[in-house]
Amino acid sequence: MAESSTRTVERALSLLAIVCDQGSATLGHCARAADLPASTALRLLRTLEGSGFVRKDDDGNYRPGSRIIQLGAQSLSNESLVSLSRESMEALVAETGESVYLSVEGHGGTAIYIAMIEGTHSVRHTNWVGRTIPLSESAAGRVLHNDVPAAGYVVVERGIEADVTAIAAPIRSETKVVAALSLVIPSYRVAEHDIDRYGHQLALAAEVVSSGLGRSTISA
Amino acid sequence: MAESSTRTVERALSLLAIVCDQGSATLGHCARAADLPASTALRLLRTLEGSGFVRKDDDGNYRPGSRIIQLGAQSLSNESLVSLSRESMEALVAETGESVYLSVEGHGGTAIYIAMIEGTHSVRHTNWVGRTIPLSESAAGRVLHNDVPAAGYVVVERGIEADVTAIAAPIRSETKVVAALSLVIPSYRVAEHDIDRYGHQLALAAEVVSSGLGRSTISA
DNA sequence: AAACTCTTGCCATCTAGTGAAATACGTATT
DNA sequence: AATACGTATTTCACTAGATGGCAAGAGTTT
């Protein structure tokens, strides 16, 4: 990708992200967070507002607009990986009872959860669809980084969340890791032999998804 | 809202919407759809790509990027109306067995579904969260337009979808309609007296949500 | 190989975007 | 009531950032 870019657009997108991250923000806050003069930020926010990406509430705070929700949900539902993984994810939940996530590489050294099927236990992982996690400290992140041991899955205990154990396996398309399938389990519920068993089930499920993606067969 | 706006940003946002609507689009298609010269569209798409809002796949097509998914999901989960309505929506599903939606006014004369709880029947409505519907032809749209009869709910049979009956009721904050709660039911499963019963249950549930929003008490 | 279509890079041009300063507004204090 | 303060909004001279036509490159089809 060449260097050419458009400063004005970058500034507007930066303001959009600030509003979405904060949930609710004043003009002054947006301007400071984006390091822009107030009048510049106002004009750009006005443009975002006119296009429906942000809205101004009765208190004068800027909030995310319906357009960002619409395009986000639309893009998520059109993501073919989500539909291709649905069946395997549901089977995994049925086998393990634990919550299953699908994640892909996100922006700026992150992984982003793009689908989840909740486990069947009373105590399970809170829905994190749309959230990002650092590539460097998560099981899914390690998988997306192609850092997968011979066992075929990665285990991270006490990574992002202290009381959670995450196991992840790679989904490949033509030998390239394109997504990670992971189990996210409260640590109190997982013993050493569980990890081995779950890991294998996970790697198998990821294999099934991969085979639907035109994965090259590597000769044994 | 004043007229001042930023053409460059509008153009970029328009391209973003085109990519998300199409799911996958070539540079040429984006340029034509946005009525821009190809070199202008290329530069703006490059900017969107650099910020993670779109990505370019191996075939050279532009697709939604992780950033739009992330910000969309984040904004949706931060929407207080969704959490405030959760309990009433779940109770409605438990009482009726049908799918329940929460919608708000969207962009450009639309309503947008922002939350859904699936019904318990085998045959139920496909998840439409994030989708928009026209204000003018839907039950939710009529409610958001403040066009609610004295019964307290709106019924639309064969509106957006030919084989679906939708019943909607208003959620108010300080007498102003801020959202619509609706039941979406396959028409074969709904009889005349069902509509009356469901409508009342719906209006009551919407009332409960409204009371949590600082609704003014109108003296009887 | 030729023709066609799509993508990408370049750069002279100019207008669209900028931001400092002034003004307006709302709230709190004296 | 007057003043102070912080935030939001407006104004407009200025310039640099965005533009888009055109040529070249790349890919596909005949």
Short mmCIF file of C-alpha atoms (C1' of nucleotides) in Angstrom, two decimals:
data_model
loop_
_atom_site.label_atom_id
_atom_site.label_comp_id
_atom_site.label_asym_id
_atom_site.label_seq_id
_atom_site.Cartn_x
_atom_site.Cartn_y
_atom_site.Cartn_z
CA MET A 1 0.00 0.00 0.00
CA ALA A 2 1.44 3.38 -1.06
CA GLU A 3 1.86 6.30 1.30
CA SER A 4 -0.73 8.52 -0.28
CA SER A 5 -3.45 9.35 2.17
CA THR A 6 -5.89 12.08 2.92
CA ARG A 7 -5.28 13.95 6.13
CA THR A 8 -8.78 15.33 6.35
CA VAL A 9 -10.33 11.88 6.17
CA GLU A 10 -7.88 10.46 8.67
CA ARG A 11 -8.82 13.18 11.10
CA ALA A 12 -12.52 12.51 10.69
CA LEU A 13 -12.07 8.76 11.14
CA SER A 14 -9.99 9.40 14.23
CA LEU A 15 -12.79 11.49 15.69
CA LEU A 16 -15.28 8.75 14.83
CA ALA A 17 -13.21 6.20 16.71
CA ILE A 18 -12.93 8.51 19.72
CA VAL A 19 -16.70 8.94 19.88
CA CYS A 20 -17.28 5.19 19.59
CA ASP A 21 -14.61 4.36 22.17
CA GLN A 22 -15.94 6.88 24.66
CA GLY A 23 -19.61 6.20 23.98
CA SER A 24 -20.35 9.84 24.73
CA ALA A 25 -18.00 12.80 24.36
CA THR A 26 -18.10 16.61 24.30
CA LEU A 27 -16.68 18.63 21.44
CA GLY A 28 -13.85 19.77 23.69
CA HIS A 29 -12.96 16.24 24.66
CA CYS A 30 -13.00 15.07 21.03
CA ALA A 31 -10.82 17.97 19.95
CA ARG A 32 -8.26 17.32 22.69
CA ALA A 33 -8.22 13.57 22.13
CA ALA A 34 -7.66 14.07 18.40
CA ASP A 35 -5.20 16.93 19.02
CA LEU A 36 -7.20 19.28 16.77
CA PRO A 37 -8.39 22.86 17.21
CA ALA A 38 -12.00 22.97 18.40
CA SER A 39 -13.27 24.63 15.23
CA THR A 40 -11.71 21.96 13.02
CA ALA A 41 -13.08 19.16 15.18
CA LEU A 42 -16.52 20.78 15.15
CA ARG A 43 -16.66 20.92 11.38
CA LEU A 44 -15.52 17.31 11.00
CA LEU A 45 -17.95 16.09 13.68
CA ARG A 46 -20.69 18.03 11.88
CA THR A 47 -19.88 16.08 8.75
CA LEU A 48 -19.95 12.76 10.60
CA GLU A 49 -23.26 13.81 12.15
CA GLY A 50 -24.78 14.73 8.80
CA SER A 51 -23.88 11.33 7.46
CA GLY A 52 -25.38 9.53 10.45
CA PHE A 53 -22.11 8.17 11.83
CA VAL A 54 -22.41 10.18 15.02
CA ARG A 55 -25.31 11.93 16.66
CA LYS A 56 -25.54 14.79 19.11
CA ASP A 57 -27.73 14.09 22.12
CA ASP A 58 -29.85 16.56 24.08
CA ASP A 59 -26.96 17.40 26.40
CA GLY A 60 -24.76 18.34 23.45
CA ASN A 61 -22.61 15.21 23.70
CA TYR A 62 -21.58 13.31 20.61
CA ARG A 63 -22.51 9.62 20.51
CA PRO A 64 -22.20 6.88 17.91
CA GLY A 65 -24.87 7.16 15.24
CA SER A 66 -27.05 4.50 13.71
CA ARG A 67 -24.93 4.36 10.60
CA ILE A 68 -21.88 2.92 12.36
CA ILE A 69 -24.09 0.31 14.01
CA GLN A 70 -25.75 -0.51 10.71
CA LEU A 71 -22.57 -0.84 8.68
CA GLY A 72 -20.83 -2.75 11.46
CA ALA A 73 -23.59 -5.29 11.89
CA GLN A 74 -24.03 -5.58 8.13
CA SER A 75 -20.35 -6.21 7.60
CA LEU A 76 -20.27 -8.76 10.37
CA SER A 77 -23.23 -10.71 9.04
CA ASN A 78 -21.74 -10.70 5.53
CA GLU A 79 -18.46 -12.13 6.77
CA SER A 80 -18.39 -15.53 5.09
CA LEU A 81 -16.04 -16.98 7.71
CA VAL A 82 -18.78 -16.53 10.29
CA SER A 83 -21.32 -18.60 8.39
CA LEU A 84 -18.76 -21.21 7.35
CA SER A 85 -17.71 -21.68 10.98
CA ARG A 86 -21.19 -21.72 12.50
CA GLU A 87 -21.79 -25.45 12.41
CA SER A 88 -18.39 -26.43 13.78
CA MET A 89 -18.68 -23.86 16.54
CA GLU A 90 -22.08 -25.17 17.55
CA ALA A 91 -20.76 -28.74 17.57
CA LEU A 92 -17.88 -27.63 19.79
CA VAL A 93 -20.25 -26.04 22.28
CA ALA A 94 -22.35 -29.20 22.28
CA GLU A 95 -19.26 -31.33 22.98
CA THR A 96 -17.57 -29.14 25.56
CA GLY A 97 -20.30 -26.98 27.01
CA GLU A 98 -17.90 -24.03 26.84
CA SER A 99 -18.08 -20.73 24.93
CA VAL A 100 -16.52 -20.69 21.47
CA TYR A 101 -15.14 -17.64 19.64
CA LEU A 102 -14.05 -16.95 16.11
CA SER A 103 -11.47 -14.23 15.67
CA VAL A 104 -9.50 -12.61 12.87
CA GLU A 105 -6.62 -10.21 12.74
CA GLY A 106 -7.72 -6.70 13.56
CA HIS A 107 -6.15 -3.29 13.25
CA GLY A 108 -2.94 -2.13 14.87
CA GLY A 109 -1.61 -5.40 16.28
CA THR A 110 -4.88 -6.71 17.58
CA ALA A 111 -7.18 -9.63 17.06
CA ILE A 112 -10.92 -9.05 16.92
CA TYR A 113 -13.66 -11.44 17.97
CA ILE A 114 -16.16 -11.67 15.13
CA ALA A 115 -18.46 -14.44 16.31
CA MET A 116 -19.31 -16.26 19.49
CA ILE A 117 -21.52 -19.14 20.53
CA GLU A 118 -22.20 -19.18 24.21
CA GLY A 119 -21.48 -22.21 26.34
CA THR A 120 -24.17 -24.12 28.19
CA HIS A 121 -22.89 -23.68 31.72
CA SER A 122 -24.44 -21.23 34.15
CA VAL A 123 -21.09 -19.47 34.50
CA ARG A 124 -19.72 -18.62 31.10
CA HIS A 125 -17.74 -16.00 29.25
CA THR A 126 -19.34 -12.59 28.67
CA ASN A 127 -20.00 -11.89 24.98
CA TRP A 128 -16.97 -10.13 23.54
CA VAL A 129 -17.98 -9.98 19.87
CA GLY A 130 -16.49 -6.86 18.33
CA ARG A 131 -13.82 -6.52 20.98
CA THR A 132 -10.16 -6.54 20.23
CA ILE A 133 -7.41 -8.28 22.14
CA PRO A 134 -3.67 -7.87 21.79
CA LEU A 135 -2.06 -10.32 19.41
CA SER A 136 0.85 -10.76 21.77
CA GLU A 137 -0.88 -11.97 24.93
CA SER A 138 -3.78 -14.07 23.76
CA ALA A 139 -4.20 -17.60 22.50
CA ALA A 140 -6.08 -16.36 19.44
CA GLY A 141 -3.40 -13.74 18.85
CA ARG A 142 -0.62 -16.31 18.91
CA VAL A 143 -2.51 -18.48 16.44
CA LEU A 144 -3.09 -15.55 14.10
CA HIS A 145 0.63 -14.84 14.37
CA ASN A 146 1.19 -18.36 13.06
CA ASP A 147 2.84 -19.29 16.36
CA VAL A 148 1.26 -22.73 16.73
CA PRO A 149 3.05 -25.69 18.30
CA ALA A 150 2.98 -29.17 16.77
CA ALA A 151 0.02 -30.15 18.94
CA GLY A 152 -2.04 -27.86 16.75
CA TYR A 153 -3.39 -25.57 19.44
CA VAL A 154 -2.24 -22.79 21.75
CA VAL A 155 -3.07 -22.50 25.43
CA VAL A 156 -2.94 -19.27 27.41
CA GLU A 157 -3.79 -19.30 31.10
CA ARG A 158 -4.14 -15.97 32.88
CA GLY A 159 -3.58 -13.99 29.71
CA ILE A 160 -5.98 -11.11 28.98
CA GLU A 161 -8.22 -12.13 31.83
CA ALA A 162 -6.73 -13.52 35.00
CA ASP A 163 -9.40 -16.12 35.72
CA VAL A 164 -9.83 -17.40 32.18
CA THR A 165 -8.11 -20.11 30.21
CA ALA A 166 -8.13 -19.73 26.45
CA ILE A 167 -7.33 -22.45 23.93
CA ALA A 168 -7.04 -21.55 20.26
CA ALA A 169 -6.50 -23.38 16.97
CA PRO A 170 -5.85 -22.04 13.47
CA ILE A 171 -8.28 -21.93 10.57
CA ARG A 172 -6.25 -22.01 7.37
CA SER A 173 -6.94 -21.15 3.76
CA GLU A 174 -4.26 -22.37 1.38
CA THR A 175 -1.83 -22.93 4.30
CA LYS A 176 -2.30 -19.36 5.47
CA VAL A 177 -3.82 -18.75 8.89
CA VAL A 178 -6.90 -16.63 8.28
CA ALA A 179 -8.76 -16.96 11.57
CA ALA A 180 -8.61 -18.52 15.01
CA LEU A 181 -11.17 -20.70 16.68
CA SER A 182 -10.98 -20.57 20.44
CA LEU A 183 -12.54 -21.90 23.61
CA VAL A 184 -12.71 -19.46 26.48
CA ILE A 185 -13.20 -21.21 29.81
CA PRO A 186 -13.32 -20.03 33.44
CA SER A 187 -10.07 -21.44 34.80
CA TYR A 188 -11.68 -23.05 37.83
CA ARG A 189 -13.47 -25.43 35.47
CA VAL A 190 -10.50 -26.71 33.54
CA ALA A 191 -8.00 -29.39 34.58
CA GLU A 192 -4.82 -30.49 32.85
CA HIS A 193 -6.39 -33.37 30.98
CA ASP A 194 -9.31 -31.15 29.95
CA ILE A 195 -6.89 -28.89 28.14
CA ASP A 196 -5.50 -31.76 26.14
CA ARG A 197 -8.94 -33.07 25.26
CA TYR A 198 -10.40 -29.66 24.42
CA GLY A 199 -7.35 -28.74 22.42
CA HIS A 200 -7.74 -31.77 20.21
CA GLN A 201 -11.44 -31.21 19.72
CA LEU A 202 -10.73 -27.61 18.85
CA ALA A 203 -7.95 -28.42 16.38
CA LEU A 204 -10.25 -30.94 14.70
CA ALA A 205 -13.07 -28.41 14.43
CA ALA A 206 -10.70 -25.82 12.99
CA GLU A 207 -9.54 -28.46 10.51
CA VAL A 208 -13.11 -29.06 9.41
CA VAL A 209 -13.63 -25.33 8.80
CA SER A 210 -10.30 -25.09 6.97
CA SER A 211 -11.26 -27.93 4.65
CA GLY A 212 -14.21 -25.85 3.54
CA LEU A 213 -11.87 -23.01 2.59
CA GLY A 214 -9.88 -24.66 -0.13
CA ARG A 215 -7.03 -25.70 2.16
CA SER A 216 -4.12 -27.31 0.39
CA THR A 217 -3.56 -30.91 1.36
CA ILE A 218 -0.06 -31.23 2.74
CA SER A 219 1.31 -34.66 1.96
CA ALA A 220 2.01 -36.68 5.10
CA MET B 1 -27.36 21.63 12.45
CA ALA B 2 -25.53 24.18 10.28
CA GLU B 3 -24.67 23.60 6.64
CA SER B 4 -20.90 23.52 7.04
CA SER B 5 -19.54 20.19 6.00
CA THR B 6 -16.46 18.67 4.55
CA ARG B 7 -16.76 17.32 1.07
CA THR B 8 -13.69 15.11 1.28
CA VAL B 9 -14.98 13.35 4.38
CA GLU B 10 -18.43 12.93 2.89
CA ARG B 11 -16.89 11.30 -0.14
CA ALA B 12 -14.85 8.91 1.97
CA LEU B 13 -17.84 7.96 4.11
CA SER B 14 -19.89 7.39 0.99
CA LEU B 15 -17.24 5.01 -0.30
CA LEU B 16 -17.18 3.24 3.06
CA ALA B 17 -20.93 2.71 2.89
CA ILE B 18 -20.67 1.38 -0.68
CA VAL B 19 -18.04 -1.17 0.33
CA CYS B 20 -20.10 -2.30 3.33
CA ASP B 21 -23.32 -2.49 1.32
CA GLN B 22 -21.72 -4.49 -1.46
CA GLY B 23 -19.60 -6.66 0.81
CA SER B 24 -16.96 -6.78 -1.92
CA ALA B 25 -16.31 -4.19 -4.60
CA THR B 26 -13.64 -3.25 -7.17
CA LEU B 27 -12.10 0.19 -7.32
CA GLY B 28 -13.97 0.85 -10.56
CA HIS B 29 -17.29 -0.10 -9.05
CA CYS B 30 -16.71 2.08 -6.00
CA ALA B 31 -15.72 5.05 -8.17
CA ARG B 32 -18.78 4.71 -10.37
CA ALA B 33 -21.14 4.17 -7.44
CA ALA B 34 -19.78 7.26 -5.69
CA ASP B 35 -19.64 9.22 -8.97
CA LEU B 36 -15.95 10.01 -8.46
CA PRO B 37 -12.91 9.84 -10.74
CA ALA B 38 -11.00 6.58 -10.19
CA SER B 39 -7.89 8.31 -8.91
CA THR B 40 -9.86 10.23 -6.31
CA ALA B 41 -11.68 7.10 -5.19
CA LEU B 42 -8.38 5.21 -5.02
CA ARG B 43 -6.82 7.75 -2.73
CA LEU B 44 -9.82 7.87 -0.42
CA LEU B 45 -10.10 4.08 -0.32
CA ARG B 46 -6.38 3.96 0.48
CA THR B 47 -7.03 6.19 3.44
CA LEU B 48 -9.92 4.03 4.63
CA GLU B 49 -7.69 0.99 4.20
CA GLY B 50 -4.85 2.51 6.17
CA SER B 51 -7.21 3.21 9.02
CA GLY B 52 -8.60 -0.33 9.00
CA PHE B 53 -12.09 0.57 7.86
CA VAL B 54 -11.75 -1.34 4.61
CA ARG B 55 -9.36 -4.01 3.46
CA LYS B 56 -8.21 -5.15 0.07
CA ASP B 57 -8.42 -8.89 -0.49
CA ASP B 58 -6.16 -11.07 -2.60
CA ASP B 59 -8.31 -10.52 -5.68
CA GLY B 60 -7.98 -6.75 -5.35
CA ASN B 61 -11.53 -6.25 -4.16
CA TYR B 62 -12.28 -3.88 -1.32
CA ARG B 63 -14.12 -5.36 1.65
CA PRO B 64 -15.19 -4.03 5.04
CA GLY B 65 -12.31 -3.91 7.49
CA SER B 66 -12.14 -4.98 11.09
CA ARG B 67 -12.40 -1.43 12.32
CA ILE B 68 -15.96 -0.98 11.09
CA ILE B 69 -16.94 -4.26 12.72
CA GLN B 70 -15.20 -3.29 15.95
CA LEU B 71 -16.67 0.18 16.22
CA GLY B 72 -20.11 -1.05 15.18
CA ALA B 73 -20.23 -3.83 17.72
CA GLN B 74 -18.75 -1.60 20.39
CA SER B 75 -21.33 1.11 19.77
CA LEU B 76 -24.13 -1.42 19.81
CA SER B 77 -23.06 -2.96 23.09
CA ASN B 78 -22.72 0.51 24.66
CA GLU B 79 -26.22 1.49 23.62
CA SER B 80 -27.98 1.90 26.96
CA LEU B 81 -31.41 1.27 25.43
CA VAL B 82 -30.32 -2.27 24.63
CA SER B 83 -29.39 -3.14 28.20
CA LEU B 84 -32.41 -1.34 29.64
CA SER B 85 -34.74 -3.30 27.37
CA ARG B 86 -33.09 -6.70 27.79
CA GLU B 87 -35.20 -7.94 30.67
CA SER B 88 -38.56 -6.91 29.20
CA MET B 89 -37.64 -8.41 25.86
CA GLU B 90 -36.72 -11.71 27.48
CA ALA B 91 -39.99 -11.72 29.42
CA LEU B 92 -41.89 -11.10 26.17
CA VAL B 93 -40.23 -14.05 24.49
CA ALA B 94 -41.02 -16.20 27.50
CA GLU B 95 -44.70 -15.15 27.37
CA THR B 96 -45.25 -15.32 23.61
CA GLY B 97 -42.59 -17.63 22.27
CA GLU B 98 -42.05 -15.18 19.42
CA SER B 99 -39.00 -13.14 18.37
CA VAL B 100 -38.67 -9.65 19.82
CA TYR B 101 -36.82 -6.71 18.29
CA LEU B 102 -35.74 -3.31 19.55
CA SER B 103 -35.41 -0.61 16.93
CA VAL B 104 -34.53 3.07 16.75
CA GLU B 105 -34.70 5.68 14.07
CA GLY B 106 -31.93 5.23 11.56
CA HIS B 107 -30.46 7.35 8.81
CA GLY B 108 -32.34 8.62 5.78
CA GLY B 109 -35.91 7.74 6.67
CA THR B 110 -35.21 4.30 8.02
CA ALA B 111 -35.53 2.41 11.24
CA ILE B 112 -32.71 0.15 12.38
CA TYR B 113 -32.97 -3.02 14.45
CA ILE B 114 -30.48 -2.75 17.30
CA ALA B 115 -31.34 -5.79 19.38
CA MET B 116 -33.17 -9.05 19.06
CA ILE B 117 -34.09 -11.95 21.26
CA GLU B 118 -35.05 -15.03 19.31
CA GLY B 119 -38.34 -16.76 19.85
CA THR B 120 -38.59 -20.33 21.09
CA HIS B 121 -40.42 -21.87 18.12
CA SER B 122 -38.65 -24.01 15.55
CA VAL B 123 -39.76 -21.60 12.82
CA ARG B 124 -38.78 -18.07 13.77
CA HIS B 125 -37.58 -14.81 12.31
CA THR B 126 -34.04 -14.63 10.93
CA ASN B 127 -31.80 -12.30 12.93
CA TRP B 128 -32.01 -8.84 11.42
CA VAL B 129 -29.91 -6.89 13.92
CA GLY B 130 -28.19 -4.04 12.13
CA ARG B 131 -30.62 -4.01 9.26
CA THR B 132 -32.71 -1.06 8.33
CA ILE B 133 -36.33 -1.00 7.30
CA PRO B 134 -38.31 1.85 5.78
CA LEU B 135 -40.14 3.99 8.31
CA SER B 136 -43.16 4.18 6.05
CA GLU B 137 -44.04 0.49 5.64
CA SER B 138 -43.21 -1.13 8.93
CA ALA B 139 -44.83 -1.39 12.31
CA ALA B 140 -41.67 -0.20 14.04
CA GLY B 141 -41.39 2.64 11.54
CA ARG B 142 -44.91 3.85 12.22
CA VAL B 143 -44.27 3.78 15.96
CA LEU B 144 -41.05 5.77 15.57
CA HIS B 145 -43.02 8.24 13.49
CA ASN B 146 -45.30 8.66 16.52
CA ASP B 147 -48.20 7.22 14.52
CA VAL B 148 -49.64 5.02 17.28
CA PRO B 149 -53.39 4.37 17.67
CA ALA B 150 -55.12 4.56 21.05
CA ALA B 151 -54.72 0.82 21.56
CA GLY B 152 -51.02 1.54 22.11
CA TYR B 153 -49.61 -0.69 19.39
CA VAL B 154 -49.33 -0.86 15.62
CA VAL B 155 -49.95 -3.95 13.49
CA VAL B 156 -48.59 -4.46 10.00
CA GLU B 157 -49.41 -7.62 8.13
CA ARG B 158 -47.59 -8.30 4.86
CA GLY B 159 -45.44 -5.20 5.20
CA ILE B 160 -41.68 -5.56 4.55
CA GLU B 161 -41.98 -9.33 4.39
CA ALA B 162 -45.03 -10.91 2.85
CA ASP B 163 -45.35 -13.83 5.26
CA VAL B 164 -44.66 -11.95 8.45
CA THR B 165 -46.88 -10.08 10.88
CA ALA B 166 -45.23 -7.32 12.90
CA ILE B 167 -46.65 -5.69 16.00
CA ALA B 168 -44.87 -2.70 17.50
CA ALA B 169 -45.23 -0.47 20.56
CA PRO B 170 -43.44 2.76 21.50
CA ILE B 171 -40.77 3.19 24.15
CA ARG B 172 -40.91 6.79 25.38
CA SER B 173 -38.57 9.07 27.22
CA GLU B 174 -40.23 12.26 28.49
CA THR B 175 -43.24 11.69 26.17
CA LYS B 176 -40.94 11.43 23.15
CA VAL B 177 -40.82 8.14 21.24
CA VAL B 178 -37.20 7.04 21.33
CA ALA B 179 -37.47 3.40 20.29
CA ALA B 180 -39.87 0.70 19.21
CA LEU B 181 -40.34 -2.73 20.68
CA SER B 182 -41.77 -5.22 18.24
CA LEU B 183 -42.83 -8.80 17.83
CA VAL B 184 -42.13 -10.36 14.45
CA ILE B 185 -44.20 -13.46 13.84
CA PRO B 186 -44.67 -15.80 10.87
CA SER B 187 -48.21 -14.96 9.76
CA TYR B 188 -49.39 -18.57 9.65
CA ARG B 189 -48.98 -18.68 13.41
CA VAL B 190 -51.02 -15.65 14.35
CA ALA B 191 -54.82 -15.41 14.64
CA GLU B 192 -56.95 -12.30 15.21
CA HIS B 193 -57.22 -12.75 18.96
CA ASP B 194 -53.47 -13.41 19.17
CA ILE B 195 -52.82 -9.96 17.75
CA ASP B 196 -54.90 -8.32 20.42
CA ARG B 197 -53.27 -10.31 23.20
CA TYR B 198 -49.72 -9.87 21.89
CA GLY B 199 -50.35 -6.17 21.29
CA HIS B 200 -51.33 -5.64 24.89
CA GLN B 201 -48.39 -7.62 26.22
CA LEU B 202 -46.09 -5.65 23.97
CA ALA B 203 -47.51 -2.26 24.98
CA LEU B 204 -47.13 -3.24 28.62
CA ALA B 205 -43.51 -4.31 28.14
CA ALA B 206 -42.73 -1.07 26.30
CA GLU B 207 -44.36 0.80 29.17
CA VAL B 208 -42.07 -0.95 31.65
CA VAL B 209 -39.00 0.06 29.64
CA SER B 210 -40.30 3.61 29.29
CA SER B 211 -40.74 3.91 33.05
CA GLY B 212 -37.03 3.23 33.42
CA LEU B 213 -36.25 6.17 31.11
CA GLY B 214 -37.66 9.02 33.15
CA ARG B 215 -40.99 9.09 31.38
CA SER B 216 -43.31 11.86 32.46
CA THR B 217 -46.46 10.69 34.10
CA ILE B 218 -49.38 12.01 32.10
CA SER B 219 -52.28 12.64 34.44
CA ALA B 220 -55.31 10.51 33.63
"C1'" DA C 1 0.04 -9.76 -30.61
"C1'" DA C 2 -3.58 -6.50 -30.30
"C1'" DA C 3 -7.38 -4.58 -28.02
"C1'" DC C 4 -9.72 -3.51 -24.10
"C1'" DT C 5 -10.52 -2.62 -19.27
"C1'" DC C 6 -9.03 -1.71 -14.79
"C1'" DT C 7 -5.56 0.09 -11.60
"C1'" DT C 8 -1.94 3.14 -10.30
"C1'" DG C 9 1.16 7.14 -10.27
"C1'" DC C 10 2.17 11.94 -11.29
"C1'" DC C 11 1.85 16.85 -10.75
"C1'" DA C 12 0.04 21.58 -12.02
"C1'" DT C 13 -3.83 23.76 -10.32
"C1'" DC C 14 -6.99 25.91 -7.29
"C1'" DT C 15 -10.43 25.67 -4.07
"C1'" DA C 16 -11.65 23.46 -0.15
"C1'" DG C 17 -10.05 22.90 4.44
"C1'" DT C 18 -7.81 25.35 8.03
"C1'" DG C 19 -7.34 27.57 12.63
"C1'" DA C 20 -6.65 31.94 15.19
"C1'" DA C 21 -9.49 35.19 16.97
"C1'" DA C 22 -13.83 36.99 18.04
"C1'" DT C 23 -18.41 36.08 19.59
"C1'" DA C 24 -22.16 33.59 21.83
"C1'" DC C 25 -23.87 30.84 25.46
"C1'" DG C 26 -24.53 28.63 29.86
"C1'" DT C 27 -23.21 28.20 34.56
"C1'" DA C 28 -21.10 29.56 38.80
"C1'" DT C 29 -19.44 33.11 41.83
"C1'" DT C 30 -19.21 37.59 43.99
"C1'" DA D 1 -26.89 42.46 38.84
"C1'" DA D 2 -22.30 42.13 37.32
"C1'" DT D 3 -18.38 39.41 36.53
"C1'" DA D 4 -15.65 35.33 35.59
"C1'" DC D 5 -14.94 31.10 33.46
"C1'" DG D 6 -15.32 27.28 30.41
"C1'" DT D 7 -17.38 25.46 26.32
"C1'" DA D 8 -19.40 25.85 21.84
"C1'" DT D 9 -19.86 28.39 17.60
"C1'" DT D 10 -18.87 31.61 13.88
"C1'" DT D 11 -15.90 34.16 10.77
"C1'" DC D 12 -12.69 34.75 6.98
"C1'" DA D 13 -7.90 35.48 5.13
"C1'" DC D 14 -4.76 32.26 3.72
"C1'" DT D 15 -2.43 28.30 1.88
"C1'" DA D 16 -1.52 23.70 1.48
"C1'" DG D 17 -3.90 19.77 0.86
"C1'" DA D 18 -7.17 17.59 -2.24
"C1'" DT D 19 -8.10 17.21 -6.93
"C1'" DG D 20 -8.57 14.85 -11.45
"C1'" DG D 21 -6.87 14.56 -16.24
"C1'" DC D 22 -3.61 11.96 -18.40
"C1'" DA D 23 -0.07 8.67 -19.08
"C1'" DA D 24 1.78 4.40 -17.79
"C1'" DG D 25 1.31 -0.13 -15.84
"C1'" DA D 26 -1.17 -4.40 -15.15
"C1'" DG D 27 -4.45 -7.84 -16.14
"C1'" DT D 28 -7.85 -10.06 -19.13
"C1'" DT D 29 -9.94 -11.27 -23.42
"C1'" DT D 30 -10.00 -12.05 -28.32
#
